Amino acid sequence: MGRVYTYICGDAGPLDEYNPFKATRQEHAPEVLFLLNTEPLGVDELSTRLGIGVETVSRLLQDLSRFNAVVEKDGRWHVSFPIFTKRDVRLISEKTRRPAARLADEIMGMGLKLKEKLAGLSCARQVETGKLMFAVVGCFILDWKALETLNEKDLTLCGRKQQPGGRRYVLLGREEGAGEGLYDKMYWGSHSNRFGRITFTSFGDHTGCRYAFPDLAWNLNSLIMRREGNGLPNWLWEKITETFNVFQAECMLDLGRILLLVNDEGPVEASLLRGRLDMEKEQAESLLKLLADMKYVSLAEERVKLNYPVFASSDKTVIEDVWLTLSGLVEKEACEYFNSLRDELAEITPVRRGVDPREIYTDVWHWVFGWANRMMAEKGFFFDPPREREGEGRYIAWVEEDHVH
């Protein structure tokens, strides 16, 4: 039997009875949502098809209805949020290639102007232009800035839809396995976390893991939280977690300091860099070795050089200038495709059911700019990240100082 994976755009809030993940990811709930997305069903029908008791089904439906994920009409239950089937995702992927190609061509047509502007970035003398294009145009502009604009123009409800329990989010679902085989080189996924005055970001596709920050920090956190079978009391685990978080924050700040210094002075002699950092030789060497292994920097003949971008506070004006250059065509493409959504994607399940298109447009826009990014990468306009290890995705990473974007 199929299952539905749920996700949100916004804030799910505390893990209480109004948290959408707590209800939609409990046992049997993914199967209930799959069946109801296929057709409205009564409690007895759900019980029979799932092979579970009526009481369990009734409890599940009560949990899901608490935040309006399902509603009852004439004794039958219906899903009341957008769920994309496997067929839906294939159709969206196919239909969004055309506007993506148009967007990519228009951006590449402005290539010389964009390269001139990106040359003003503080890291431009060390980092190749393709990586700067990938980060600034692919992520800052087409992802972050474009989605801000769509929200401002009321074309999406991401983080704005009022939900029970005082939350603001859009609830979405996707059939398990939907999109399988379609995500390679779809460069649309950003992961960010702030440590002090520095934000670490990775950006790329969703085909595998990332050996970058903040992903590595998140993975370490999840490992710390696995307490089963160790025999340690809960109070000690709480202390271990607190201690780890302190160590992690301090380490991330040191890594950020190194990258900002290399950005200011690099390529720089490793010995000179160690002196400027005011840290023990062994500590500096171990952190530099880690950054080189993660490809933030390259080490050659004892010289340290940036491999991934670093965006200093002074770069904010350059990025804003790039946005001003591209904002008109990005807004035009995004608004025009929204206006044609009901016709272009008339066959997908949420549109057929009359769902407010603002609830799904964040997802649809990801397909548009994801395709555009892939096309520009494959044509050499962007850096095209390789998949270097088994199970690893395609991505690059960077740091930015004091919210550059």
Short mmCIF file of C-alpha atoms in Angstrom, two decimals:
data_model
loop_
_atom_site.label_atom_id
_atom_site.label_comp_id
_atom_site.label_asym_id
_atom_site.label_seq_id
_atom_site.Cartn_x
_atom_site.Cartn_y
_atom_site.Cartn_z
CA MET A 1 0.00 0.00 0.00
CA GLY A 2 1.16 3.52 -0.74
CA ARG A 3 2.13 6.06 1.88
CA VAL A 4 2.19 9.86 2.03
CA TYR A 5 5.21 11.80 3.28
CA THR A 6 4.22 15.17 4.76
CA TYR A 7 6.21 18.39 4.93
CA ILE A 8 5.47 22.05 5.57
CA CYS A 9 6.45 25.52 4.45
CA GLY A 10 6.54 27.55 7.67
CA ASP A 11 6.76 26.76 11.38
CA ALA A 12 5.26 23.57 12.84
CA GLY A 13 5.57 24.88 16.40
CA PRO A 14 6.03 22.73 19.52
CA LEU A 15 5.54 18.96 19.41
CA ASP A 16 1.98 19.04 20.77
CA GLU A 17 -1.40 17.89 19.48
CA TYR A 18 -1.41 20.68 16.87
CA ASN A 19 1.98 19.76 15.43
CA PRO A 20 1.32 18.42 11.91
CA PHE A 21 4.31 16.09 11.93
CA LYS A 22 3.33 14.44 15.21
CA ALA A 23 -0.05 13.47 13.74
CA THR A 24 0.81 12.73 10.10
CA ARG A 25 3.88 10.62 10.83
CA GLN A 26 2.41 8.39 13.54
CA GLU A 27 1.80 4.71 12.78
CA HIS A 28 -0.80 4.12 10.01
CA ALA A 29 -1.31 7.86 9.33
CA PRO A 30 0.74 7.86 6.07
CA GLU A 31 -1.41 4.99 4.76
CA VAL A 32 -4.65 6.71 5.82
CA LEU A 33 -3.63 9.84 3.91
CA PHE A 34 -2.72 7.80 0.83
CA LEU A 35 -6.11 6.09 0.78
CA LEU A 36 -8.05 9.31 1.36
CA ASN A 37 -6.09 11.08 -1.35
CA THR A 38 -7.29 8.36 -3.73
CA GLU A 39 -10.95 8.64 -2.72
CA PRO A 40 -13.09 9.73 0.26
CA LEU A 41 -13.76 6.83 2.64
CA GLY A 42 -15.70 6.09 5.78
CA VAL A 43 -14.24 4.82 9.05
CA ASP A 44 -15.35 1.22 8.46
CA GLU A 45 -13.87 1.19 4.94
CA LEU A 46 -10.56 2.52 6.22
CA SER A 47 -10.53 -0.05 9.00
CA THR A 48 -11.09 -2.89 6.52
CA ARG A 49 -8.50 -1.73 4.00
CA LEU A 50 -5.86 -1.07 6.63
CA GLY A 51 -6.61 -4.16 8.72
CA ILE A 52 -6.76 -2.15 11.94
CA GLY A 53 -9.54 -1.50 14.45
CA VAL A 54 -12.25 1.12 14.05
CA GLU A 55 -11.15 2.74 17.31
CA THR A 56 -7.61 3.22 15.97
CA VAL A 57 -8.90 4.69 12.71
CA SER A 58 -11.22 7.05 14.58
CA ARG A 59 -8.36 8.25 16.79
CA LEU A 60 -6.13 8.83 13.77
CA LEU A 61 -8.83 10.83 12.00
CA GLN A 62 -9.46 12.87 15.13
CA ASP A 63 -5.73 13.67 15.39
CA LEU A 64 -5.57 14.66 11.71
CA SER A 65 -8.75 16.73 11.81
CA ARG A 66 -7.49 18.76 14.77
CA PHE A 67 -5.41 20.89 12.36
CA ASN A 68 -7.72 20.41 9.35
CA ALA A 69 -5.61 17.86 7.47
CA VAL A 70 -8.80 15.84 6.93
CA VAL A 71 -12.49 16.77 7.08
CA GLU A 72 -15.70 14.73 7.28
CA LYS A 73 -18.54 15.24 4.80
CA ASP A 74 -21.65 13.05 4.89
CA GLY A 75 -19.91 10.28 6.80
CA ARG A 76 -16.89 10.10 4.52
CA TRP A 77 -13.45 11.55 5.18
CA HIS A 78 -11.54 13.72 2.70
CA VAL A 79 -7.98 15.11 2.70
CA SER A 80 -8.01 18.90 2.79
CA PHE A 81 -4.40 19.77 1.94
CA PRO A 82 -2.37 19.35 -1.27
CA ILE A 83 -0.88 15.90 -1.83
CA PHE A 84 1.22 15.23 -4.92
CA THR A 85 1.03 11.73 -6.41
CA LYS A 86 3.85 10.14 -8.39
CA ARG A 87 2.05 11.12 -11.58
CA ASP A 88 1.62 14.70 -10.33
CA VAL A 89 5.35 15.11 -9.71
CA ARG A 90 6.23 13.72 -13.15
CA LEU A 91 3.78 16.16 -14.76
CA ILE A 92 5.16 19.13 -12.82
CA SER A 93 8.69 18.13 -13.79
CA GLU A 94 7.73 17.95 -17.48
CA LYS A 95 5.64 21.14 -17.59
CA THR A 96 8.13 23.37 -15.77
CA ARG A 97 10.97 22.71 -18.21
CA ARG A 98 9.63 25.24 -20.69
CA PRO A 99 9.49 28.27 -18.38
CA ALA A 100 12.80 27.14 -16.86
CA ALA A 101 14.49 27.12 -20.28
CA ARG A 102 13.17 30.60 -20.99
CA LEU A 103 14.41 31.86 -17.62
CA ALA A 104 17.83 30.24 -18.06
CA ASP A 105 18.28 31.71 -21.54
CA GLU A 106 17.39 35.20 -20.33
CA ILE A 107 19.83 34.99 -17.41
CA MET A 108 22.65 33.62 -19.55
CA GLY A 109 22.00 36.44 -22.02
CA MET A 110 23.03 38.82 -19.24
CA GLY A 111 26.16 36.82 -18.47
CA LEU A 112 28.75 39.52 -19.15
CA LYS A 113 26.97 42.04 -16.97
CA LEU A 114 26.58 39.49 -14.15
CA LYS A 115 30.24 38.46 -14.31
CA GLU A 116 31.29 42.11 -14.05
CA LYS A 117 29.17 42.54 -10.95
CA LEU A 118 30.30 39.31 -9.31
CA ALA A 119 33.91 40.34 -9.85
CA GLY A 120 33.25 42.89 -7.10
CA LEU A 121 32.75 40.16 -4.47
CA SER A 122 35.49 39.92 -1.85
CA CYS A 123 36.20 36.26 -2.69
CA ALA A 124 36.18 36.70 -6.48
CA ARG A 125 39.99 36.76 -6.76
CA GLN A 126 40.16 33.26 -5.25
CA VAL A 127 36.92 31.47 -6.22
CA GLU A 128 35.98 30.63 -9.81
CA THR A 129 33.12 32.57 -11.36
CA GLY A 130 30.99 29.46 -11.95
CA LYS A 131 30.77 28.81 -8.21
CA LEU A 132 29.89 32.43 -7.54
CA MET A 133 27.14 32.23 -10.19
CA PHE A 134 25.88 28.98 -8.66
CA ALA A 135 25.65 30.50 -5.17
CA VAL A 136 24.50 34.04 -5.93
CA VAL A 137 22.22 33.54 -8.94
CA GLY A 138 21.17 29.94 -8.29
CA CYS A 139 20.48 30.29 -4.56
CA PHE A 140 20.45 33.91 -3.36
CA ILE A 141 18.42 35.18 -6.33
CA LEU A 142 16.31 32.35 -7.80
CA ASP A 143 15.63 30.66 -4.47
CA TRP A 144 15.72 33.08 -1.54
CA LYS A 145 15.02 36.44 -3.18
CA ALA A 146 12.44 35.04 -5.60
CA LEU A 147 10.50 33.29 -2.84
CA GLU A 148 10.51 36.47 -0.74
CA THR A 149 9.06 38.31 -3.74
CA LEU A 150 6.38 35.67 -4.33
CA ASN A 151 5.30 36.01 -0.71
CA GLU A 152 5.25 39.80 -0.96
CA LYS A 153 3.09 39.57 -4.09
CA ASP A 154 0.73 37.13 -2.34
CA LEU A 155 1.51 34.35 -4.83
CA THR A 156 2.50 31.90 -2.09
CA LEU A 157 1.31 31.29 1.47
CA CYS A 158 4.60 29.89 2.75
CA GLY A 159 4.84 30.68 6.46
CA ARG A 160 1.70 32.85 6.27
CA LYS A 161 -1.32 30.53 6.38
CA GLN A 162 -2.94 30.63 9.82
CA GLN A 163 -3.35 27.13 11.28
CA PRO A 164 -4.92 25.75 14.48
CA GLY A 165 -2.69 26.00 17.52
CA GLY A 166 -1.39 29.47 16.58
CA ARG A 167 0.98 28.26 13.84
CA ARG A 168 1.59 29.66 10.37
CA TYR A 169 2.46 27.12 7.68
CA VAL A 170 1.28 25.39 4.56
CA LEU A 171 0.90 21.62 4.94
CA LEU A 172 1.85 19.53 1.91
CA GLY A 173 2.14 15.84 1.11
CA ARG A 174 3.91 13.71 -1.43
CA GLU A 175 3.30 10.07 -2.29
CA GLU A 176 6.20 7.91 -1.18
CA GLY A 177 8.54 7.41 -4.13
CA ALA A 178 7.24 10.46 -6.03
CA GLY A 179 10.04 12.14 -7.94
CA GLU A 180 12.29 9.11 -7.79
CA GLY A 181 14.88 9.41 -10.55
CA LEU A 182 13.99 13.06 -11.22
CA TYR A 183 16.10 14.89 -8.64
CA ASP A 184 19.61 14.50 -10.06
CA LYS A 185 21.11 17.95 -10.70
CA MET A 186 17.91 19.71 -9.61
CA TYR A 187 19.78 22.44 -7.76
CA TRP A 188 17.14 23.85 -5.43
CA GLY A 189 17.98 22.76 -1.88
CA SER A 190 19.60 25.14 0.65
CA HIS A 191 20.53 24.17 4.21
CA SER A 192 21.63 27.00 6.52
CA ASN A 193 22.54 27.49 10.17
CA ARG A 194 23.90 30.53 11.96
CA PHE A 195 26.75 30.40 14.48
CA GLY A 196 27.53 33.77 16.02
CA ARG A 197 27.89 36.28 13.20
CA ILE A 198 28.50 33.62 10.54
CA THR A 199 25.98 31.55 8.60
CA PHE A 200 27.06 28.24 7.05
CA THR A 201 25.11 27.15 3.96
CA SER A 202 25.16 24.19 1.59
CA PHE A 203 23.21 24.26 -1.67
CA GLY A 204 22.58 21.60 -4.29
CA ASP A 205 20.33 18.71 -5.23
CA HIS A 206 18.63 16.20 -2.93
CA THR A 207 20.13 12.99 -4.26
CA GLY A 208 22.34 12.17 -1.29
CA CYS A 209 24.16 13.34 1.82
CA ARG A 210 26.43 16.39 2.04
CA TYR A 211 29.90 16.53 3.56
CA ALA A 212 29.53 20.21 4.43
CA PHE A 213 28.18 22.51 7.10
CA PRO A 214 25.60 22.78 8.53
CA ASP A 215 24.76 19.22 7.39
CA LEU A 216 27.67 17.61 9.23
CA ALA A 217 26.75 19.46 12.44
CA TRP A 218 23.13 18.33 12.08
CA ASN A 219 24.23 14.72 11.57
CA LEU A 220 26.42 14.85 14.66
CA ASN A 221 23.50 16.25 16.64
CA SER A 222 21.24 13.41 15.52
CA LEU A 223 23.89 10.85 16.49
CA ILE A 224 24.14 12.40 19.95
CA MET A 225 20.38 12.06 20.35
CA ARG A 226 20.46 8.28 19.74
CA ARG A 227 20.46 7.06 23.31
CA GLU A 228 19.21 3.51 22.93
CA GLY A 229 21.15 0.66 24.48
CA ASN A 230 23.91 2.69 26.14
CA GLY A 231 22.84 2.34 29.76
CA LEU A 232 23.43 6.03 30.59
CA PRO A 233 20.79 7.94 32.59
CA ASN A 234 18.78 10.71 30.93
CA TRP A 235 20.34 13.46 33.07
CA LEU A 236 23.81 12.55 31.79
CA TRP A 237 22.62 12.55 28.19
CA GLU A 238 21.26 16.05 28.74
CA LYS A 239 24.67 17.15 30.03
CA ILE A 240 26.43 15.42 27.13
CA THR A 241 24.16 17.24 24.67
CA GLU A 242 24.73 20.62 26.36
CA THR A 243 28.50 20.07 26.35
CA PHE A 244 28.53 18.97 22.73
CA ASN A 245 26.56 22.04 21.69
CA VAL A 246 29.11 24.31 23.41
CA PHE A 247 32.04 22.52 21.74
CA GLN A 248 30.29 22.58 18.37
CA ALA A 249 29.50 26.29 18.53
CA GLU A 250 33.08 27.14 19.49
CA CYS A 251 34.47 24.97 16.69
CA MET A 252 32.13 26.51 14.11
CA LEU A 253 33.17 30.00 15.19
CA ASP A 254 36.84 29.03 14.77
CA LEU A 255 36.17 27.59 11.32
CA GLY A 256 34.32 30.76 10.37
CA ARG A 257 37.21 32.92 11.58
CA ILE A 258 39.64 30.95 9.45
CA LEU A 259 37.51 31.29 6.31
CA LEU A 260 36.97 35.02 6.80
CA LEU A 261 40.69 35.52 7.29
CA VAL A 262 41.55 33.52 4.16
CA ASN A 263 38.98 35.60 2.30
CA ASP A 264 40.64 38.81 3.48
CA GLU A 265 44.26 37.82 2.90
CA GLY A 266 44.38 34.66 0.79
CA PRO A 267 45.97 32.95 -0.86
CA VAL A 268 48.06 33.04 2.29
CA GLU A 269 50.95 31.07 3.76
CA ALA A 270 49.64 28.50 6.23
CA SER A 271 52.26 29.46 8.81
CA LEU A 272 51.28 33.14 8.57
CA LEU A 273 47.61 32.22 8.86
CA ARG A 274 48.26 30.19 12.01
CA GLY A 275 49.97 33.18 13.59
CA ARG A 276 47.12 35.53 12.73
CA LEU A 277 44.52 33.18 14.20
CA ASP A 278 46.07 33.30 17.68
CA MET A 279 45.53 29.58 18.29
CA GLU A 280 47.77 26.62 19.01
CA LYS A 281 49.62 25.22 16.00
CA GLU A 282 48.04 21.78 16.35
CA GLN A 283 44.53 23.23 16.58
CA ALA A 284 45.02 25.47 13.55
CA GLU A 285 46.49 22.63 11.51
CA SER A 286 43.65 20.24 12.37
CA LEU A 287 40.98 22.81 11.47
CA LEU A 288 42.74 23.70 8.20
CA LYS A 289 43.02 20.02 7.35
CA LEU A 290 39.28 19.58 7.97
CA LEU A 291 38.39 22.60 5.82
CA ALA A 292 40.60 21.30 3.02
CA ASP A 293 39.07 17.81 3.25
CA MET A 294 35.60 19.38 3.06
CA LYS A 295 36.76 21.52 0.09
CA TYR A 296 36.18 24.91 1.66
CA VAL A 297 39.86 25.65 1.00
CA SER A 298 42.68 24.13 -1.02
CA LEU A 299 46.17 23.58 0.34
CA ALA A 300 49.09 23.66 -2.06
CA GLU A 301 52.74 24.22 -1.15
CA GLU A 302 51.73 25.44 2.31
CA ARG A 303 49.43 28.10 0.87
CA VAL A 304 45.75 28.30 1.80
CA LYS A 305 43.27 29.39 -0.89
CA LEU A 306 39.48 29.52 -0.93
CA ASN A 307 37.71 26.85 -2.96
CA TYR A 308 34.15 27.69 -1.90
CA PRO A 309 32.79 31.26 -1.62
CA VAL A 310 32.96 33.44 1.45
CA PHE A 311 30.60 36.41 1.54
CA ALA A 312 31.72 39.27 3.79
CA SER A 313 29.43 42.02 5.07
CA SER A 314 30.79 44.33 2.38
CA ASP A 315 29.43 41.96 -0.32
CA LYS A 316 25.82 42.83 0.52
CA THR A 317 25.79 45.73 -1.96
CA VAL A 318 27.09 43.48 -4.77
CA ILE A 319 24.39 40.88 -4.17
CA GLU A 320 21.69 43.55 -3.99
CA ASP A 321 22.99 44.93 -7.31
CA VAL A 322 22.75 41.46 -8.89
CA TRP A 323 19.17 41.20 -7.62
CA LEU A 324 18.28 44.58 -9.10
CA THR A 325 19.70 43.39 -12.42
CA LEU A 326 17.70 40.17 -12.44
CA SER A 327 14.62 41.02 -10.39
CA GLY A 328 12.53 42.21 -13.34
CA LEU A 329 12.89 39.07 -15.42
CA VAL A 330 12.61 36.76 -12.38
CA GLU A 331 9.41 38.46 -11.22
CA LYS A 332 8.00 38.43 -14.75
CA GLU A 333 8.62 34.70 -15.21
CA ALA A 334 7.40 33.79 -11.72
CA CYS A 335 4.21 35.87 -11.98
CA GLU A 336 3.37 34.75 -15.50
CA TYR A 337 3.73 31.08 -14.62
CA PHE A 338 1.56 31.52 -11.53
CA ASN A 339 -1.16 33.09 -13.69
CA SER A 340 -1.06 30.11 -16.07
CA LEU A 341 -0.90 27.50 -13.31
CA ARG A 342 -4.49 26.28 -13.51
CA ASP A 343 -4.15 25.68 -17.26
CA GLU A 344 -0.55 24.45 -17.32
CA LEU A 345 -1.00 22.02 -14.43
CA ALA A 346 -4.72 21.33 -14.75
CA GLU A 347 -4.16 17.56 -14.51
CA ILE A 348 -2.37 17.43 -11.15
CA THR A 349 -4.42 16.33 -8.14
CA PRO A 350 -4.32 19.56 -6.06
CA VAL A 351 -5.42 21.72 -9.03
CA ARG A 352 -8.22 19.29 -9.96
CA ARG A 353 -9.49 19.54 -6.39
CA GLY A 354 -9.53 23.32 -6.44
CA VAL A 355 -6.73 23.88 -3.94
CA ASP A 356 -5.62 27.50 -3.63
CA PRO A 357 -2.65 27.68 -6.06
CA ARG A 358 -0.76 29.79 -3.52
CA GLU A 359 -0.46 26.67 -1.36
CA ILE A 360 1.50 24.76 -4.01
CA TYR A 361 3.36 27.51 -5.83
CA THR A 362 6.45 27.36 -3.62
CA ASP A 363 6.88 23.73 -4.72
CA VAL A 364 6.14 24.55 -8.37
CA TRP A 365 8.60 27.46 -8.39
CA HIS A 366 11.30 25.11 -7.00
CA TRP A 367 10.82 22.96 -10.10
CA VAL A 368 11.08 26.02 -12.38
CA PHE A 369 14.27 27.43 -10.89
CA GLY A 370 15.66 23.93 -10.20
CA TRP A 371 15.42 23.13 -13.91
CA ALA A 372 16.86 26.55 -14.79
CA ASN A 373 19.82 25.97 -12.48
CA ARG A 374 20.41 22.53 -13.94
CA MET A 375 20.33 23.88 -17.50
CA MET A 376 22.76 26.68 -16.67
CA ALA A 377 25.09 24.24 -14.92
CA GLU A 378 25.05 21.76 -17.79
CA LYS A 379 25.83 24.57 -20.25
CA GLY A 380 28.82 25.68 -18.19
CA PHE A 381 27.33 28.98 -17.03
CA PHE A 382 27.27 27.67 -13.46
CA PHE A 383 29.64 25.30 -11.72
CA ASP A 384 28.19 21.79 -12.05
CA PRO A 385 29.04 19.96 -8.79
CA PRO A 386 30.23 16.37 -9.22
CA ARG A 387 29.03 13.46 -7.12
CA GLU A 388 32.33 12.40 -5.61
CA ARG A 389 31.39 9.61 -3.20
CA GLU A 390 28.82 6.85 -3.04
CA GLY A 391 25.61 8.18 -1.50
CA GLU A 392 26.70 11.82 -1.80
CA GLY A 393 24.63 14.52 -3.47
CA ARG A 394 25.76 17.33 -5.77
CA TYR A 395 26.32 20.61 -3.92
CA ILE A 396 28.70 23.37 -2.93
CA ALA A 397 28.95 25.22 0.38
CA TRP A 398 29.83 28.68 1.62
CA VAL A 399 29.83 30.99 4.62
CA GLU A 400 28.38 34.48 4.88
CA GLU A 401 29.00 37.15 7.48
CA ASP A 402 26.14 38.98 9.23
CA HIS A 403 23.24 38.04 6.91
CA VAL A 404 24.60 39.17 3.57
CA HIS A 405 21.44 38.35 1.61
#
